Short mmCIF file of C-alpha atoms in Angstrom, two decimals:
data_model
loop_
_atom_site.label_atom_id
_atom_site.label_comp_id
_atom_site.label_asym_id
_atom_site.label_seq_id
_atom_site.Cartn_x
_atom_site.Cartn_y
_atom_site.Cartn_z
CA MET Y 1 0.15 0.19 0.28
CA ARG Y 2 1.54 3.54 -0.90
CA GLN Y 3 2.04 5.97 1.95
CA SER Y 4 -0.03 8.35 -0.43
CA SER Y 5 -2.93 6.35 -1.08
CA LEU Y 6 -2.71 5.56 2.89
CA LEU Y 7 -2.76 9.17 3.84
CA ARG Y 8 -5.95 9.90 1.53
CA PHE Y 9 -7.73 7.49 3.51
CA ALA Y 10 -6.81 8.62 6.54
CA LYS Y 11 -7.66 12.33 5.77
CA THR Y 12 -11.09 11.31 4.38
CA LEU Y 13 -12.20 9.28 7.32
CA ALA Y 14 -11.31 12.10 9.82
CA ALA Y 15 -14.50 13.95 10.16
CA HIS Y 16 -17.64 14.98 12.19
CA TYR Y 17 -20.75 13.54 10.49
CA SER Y 18 -24.42 14.12 10.99
CA ASN Y 19 -27.44 12.62 9.74
CA LYS Y 20 -29.50 15.82 10.71
CA GLU Y 21 -31.15 15.87 6.94
CA GLN Y 22 -32.11 12.00 7.07
CA ALA Y 23 -33.66 12.63 10.35
CA GLN Y 24 -35.98 15.60 9.61
CA LYS Y 25 -37.13 13.97 6.30
CA ASP Y 26 -38.16 10.81 8.38
CA PRO Y 27 -38.07 11.62 12.31
CA ILE Y 28 -40.24 8.40 13.02
CA HIS Y 29 -37.69 6.22 11.88
CA PHE Y 30 -34.61 7.64 12.42
CA ALA Y 31 -32.91 9.97 15.73
CA ARG Y 32 -30.12 12.74 14.79
CA ILE Y 33 -27.21 11.19 15.16
CA ASN Y 34 -23.66 12.84 15.15
CA ILE Y 35 -20.53 10.77 14.43
CA TYR Y 36 -16.95 11.76 14.99
CA PHE Y 37 -13.72 10.04 13.68
CA ARG Y 38 -10.65 12.27 15.38
CA PRO Y 39 -7.21 11.49 14.60
CA LEU Y 40 -4.87 10.69 17.98
CA LEU Y 41 -1.68 11.73 18.61
CA TRP Y 42 0.87 9.28 16.99
CA ASP Y 43 2.16 8.50 20.61
CA VAL Y 44 -0.98 6.60 21.63
CA PHE Y 45 -0.07 3.75 19.58
CA LYS Y 46 3.15 4.84 18.04
CA GLY Y 47 1.28 4.95 14.57
CA PRO Y 48 -1.69 6.65 13.31
CA GLY Y 49 -4.94 5.86 15.17
CA TYR Y 50 -8.39 7.22 15.72
CA TYR Y 51 -11.13 8.15 18.59
CA SER Y 52 -14.40 7.44 17.78
CA GLU Y 53 -17.57 8.41 18.85
CA GLN Y 54 -21.50 8.10 18.03
CA SER Y 55 -24.21 10.10 20.01
CA TYR Y 56 -27.58 11.39 19.83
CA ASP Y 57 -27.77 14.94 18.90
CA TYR Y 58 -29.86 16.00 22.11
CA ASP Y 59 -27.37 13.90 24.35
CA PRO Y 60 -23.83 14.63 23.09
CA TRP Y 61 -22.03 13.90 26.59
CA ARG Y 62 -23.49 10.46 26.77
CA PRO Y 63 -22.45 8.65 23.71
CA TYR Y 64 -23.83 4.95 22.84
CA ARG Y 65 -20.67 3.96 21.53
CA GLN Y 66 -17.15 5.02 21.76
CA GLY Y 67 -13.81 3.52 20.49
CA VAL Y 68 -10.59 3.65 19.52
CA HIS Y 69 -9.06 2.40 16.39
CA LYS Y 70 -5.64 1.68 15.16
CA LEU Y 71 -5.00 2.34 11.49
CA LEU Y 72 -2.98 -0.31 9.63
CA ALA Y 73 -2.66 -1.20 5.50
CA ASN Y 74 -1.84 -4.24 3.54
CA LYS Y 75 -1.97 -4.95 -0.18
CA GLU Y 76 -5.32 -5.54 -0.34
CA ALA Y 77 -6.93 -3.20 2.55
CA PHE Y 78 -7.32 -0.01 4.95
CA ILE Y 79 -7.61 -1.87 8.08
CA LEU Y 80 -8.94 -0.35 11.44
CA GLU Y 81 -8.51 -2.51 14.31
CA ASN Y 82 -11.22 -1.75 17.06
CA TYR Y 83 -10.28 -1.36 20.63
CA SER Y 84 -13.18 -0.59 23.99
CA LEU Y 85 -12.31 1.76 26.65
CA GLN Y 86 -11.61 0.52 30.29
CA GLU Y 87 -13.51 3.67 31.53
CA PRO Y 88 -15.27 4.86 28.38
CA LYS Y 89 -17.11 7.53 30.58
CA ARG Y 90 -14.10 9.48 31.17
CA LEU Y 91 -13.99 10.19 27.55
CA ALA Y 92 -17.52 10.67 26.90
CA GLY Y 93 -17.87 13.82 24.62
CA ALA Y 94 -14.18 13.85 23.37
CA GLY Y 95 -15.33 13.57 19.70
CA PHE Y 96 -16.29 17.51 19.90
CA TYR Y 97 -14.08 18.33 22.96
CA PRO Y 98 -10.58 16.88 21.91
CA ASP Y 99 -8.95 17.83 25.13
CA LEU Y 100 -10.23 15.10 26.74
CA LEU Y 101 -8.03 12.81 24.72
CA ASN Y 102 -5.10 14.36 26.21
CA HIS Y 103 -4.56 11.58 28.61
CA LEU Y 104 -5.45 8.36 26.58
CA CYS Y 105 -2.98 5.75 26.51
CA ALA Y 106 -2.78 2.26 24.88
CA ASP Y 107 -2.47 0.94 28.34
CA THR Y 108 -6.25 1.72 28.82
CA LEU Y 109 -7.67 -0.14 25.59
CA LEU Y 110 -8.99 -3.63 25.14
CA PRO Y 111 -8.52 -5.35 22.02
CA ARG Y 112 -11.91 -6.18 20.31
CA ARG Y 113 -10.92 -9.36 18.58
CA GLY Y 114 -12.76 -10.36 15.40
CA CYS Y 115 -13.88 -6.69 15.23
CA SER Y 116 -11.44 -4.96 12.54
CA MET Y 117 -12.96 -3.21 9.57
CA HIS Y 118 -11.11 -3.70 6.43
CA PHE Y 119 -11.96 -1.24 3.74
CA LYS Y 120 -11.25 -0.69 -0.10
CA GLU Y 121 -11.05 2.05 -2.13
CA VAL Y 122 -13.85 1.38 -4.83
CA LYS Y 123 -13.49 4.94 -6.81
CA PRO Y 124 -11.15 7.44 -6.19
CA ASN Y 125 -11.81 8.83 -2.68
CA GLN Y 126 -14.81 6.28 -2.29
CA TYR Y 127 -14.22 3.58 0.22
CA GLN Y 128 -16.19 0.72 1.09
CA GLY Y 129 -15.88 -1.07 4.60
CA GLN Y 130 -17.02 -4.37 6.64
CA VAL Y 131 -16.17 -6.32 9.62
CA GLU Y 132 -13.71 -8.83 9.09
CA PRO Y 133 -14.70 -12.15 7.85
CA GLY Y 134 -15.62 -15.01 10.47
CA ASN Y 135 -18.60 -14.06 12.62
CA ASN Y 136 -16.44 -13.47 15.67
CA CYS Y 137 -17.07 -9.77 16.41
CA LEU Y 138 -19.42 -10.64 19.44
CA VAL Y 139 -21.50 -7.98 20.95
CA PRO Y 140 -23.94 -8.81 23.89
CA ARG Y 141 -27.66 -7.30 23.18
CA ASN Y 142 -30.60 -7.40 25.84
CA ASN Y 143 -28.73 -10.28 27.95
CA THR Y 144 -28.28 -12.38 24.32
CA MET Y 145 -24.87 -12.46 22.76
CA THR Y 146 -25.05 -11.76 18.55
CA TYR Y 147 -22.53 -11.45 15.96
CA LEU Y 148 -22.13 -7.85 14.41
CA VAL Y 149 -22.36 -7.12 10.73
CA SER Y 150 -21.14 -3.64 9.98
CA GLU Y 151 -21.07 -2.26 6.54
CA VAL Y 152 -19.87 1.64 5.99
CA GLU Y 153 -19.43 3.45 2.90
CA PHE Y 154 -17.75 6.90 2.69
CA ASP Y 155 -15.96 9.55 0.66
CA GLU Y 156 -15.26 13.20 1.08
CA LYS Y 157 -19.10 14.30 1.46
CA ILE Y 158 -21.18 11.33 2.82
CA TRP Y 159 -21.06 8.74 5.44
CA ILE Y 160 -23.29 5.44 4.97
CA SER Y 161 -23.63 2.80 7.63
CA ARG Y 162 -25.64 0.13 8.64
CA ASP Y 163 -24.98 -2.37 11.71
CA ARG Y 164 -26.95 -5.62 12.63
CA GLY Y 165 -26.84 -8.17 15.23
CA PHE Y 166 -27.59 -11.83 14.30
CA ASP Y 167 -27.98 -15.19 16.35
CA PRO Y 168 -24.61 -17.21 16.30
CA LYS Y 169 -26.54 -20.14 16.04
CA THR Y 170 -29.54 -19.46 14.07
CA HIS Y 171 -28.29 -16.29 11.91
CA GLU Y 172 -31.81 -14.80 12.93
CA GLN Y 173 -31.06 -10.60 12.72
CA LEU Y 174 -31.86 -9.70 16.10
CA TRP Y 175 -31.06 -6.01 16.12
CA GLY Y 176 -30.28 -2.81 13.91
CA SER Y 177 -32.43 -0.76 11.60
CA LYS Y 178 -35.16 -2.35 9.58
CA HIS Y 179 -35.30 0.82 7.74
CA GLY Y 180 -32.14 0.83 5.84
CA PRO Y 181 -28.94 2.73 6.52
CA LEU Y 182 -28.02 5.78 8.06
CA HIS Y 183 -27.13 8.72 5.77
CA PHE Y 184 -24.68 11.20 7.04
CA GLN Y 185 -23.52 14.21 5.66
CA ARG Y 186 -19.57 15.41 6.34
CA ILE Y 187 -19.79 18.57 8.62
CA VAL Y 188 -15.79 19.15 9.59
CA ASN Y 189 -12.94 17.91 8.20
CA LEU Y 190 -10.72 16.92 11.23
CA GLY Y 191 -7.84 15.22 9.15
CA ASP Y 192 -6.42 18.54 7.24
CA HIS Y 193 -3.42 18.35 9.70
CA LEU Y 194 -2.58 14.60 8.68
CA ASN Y 195 0.88 14.15 6.91
CA GLU Y 196 3.22 11.06 6.26
CA SER Y 197 4.97 11.47 9.22
CA TRP Y 198 1.71 10.89 11.32
CA LEU Y 199 1.72 7.20 9.16
CA ARG Y 200 5.13 6.06 10.40
CA SER Y 201 4.97 2.21 11.20
CA SER Y 202 1.20 2.10 9.91
CA SER Y 203 1.85 -0.68 7.27
CA HIS Y 204 2.71 -4.34 7.69
#
């Protein structure tokens, strides 16, 4: 993977996204949500990484999803390894208040096995990704263990995502949107400052 391609992916991913337009058109089926992918300091992973956060617009300080992601690449794909936080409440709101990330260190992260996202560039600056194969990204929901199927498409203007949970034995869908994917628009670029020095040691 060329460094220039990886840097383009990294800069395109880093943003604040909102589905305000979708929520206004269909408020019964879609709540208004904000997604942040905020680049981390290189020192956290000794390589490129992100903090991600998803929250309802009316409750920004209590995100319903938080994650930390290490960016890697191989010949076929851009890879976002997934990590959870030991104390997620300490970073709640860091999507829009990044000073909270100043004390983040790798020692406080827990790897989420089987949950890496693999992306490919399908058109210039347009990327599609999904959870790594194997149905091993396990997510508890309503006292039941499920496996996650996550699909994402994004470019310099939009973010489209769909997450669903399935029963590991019957493969029946147990949770997730029944009304189609979430459609977001890019509100703010958060990766304009990224450069190739931020990518050191990112390929394997």
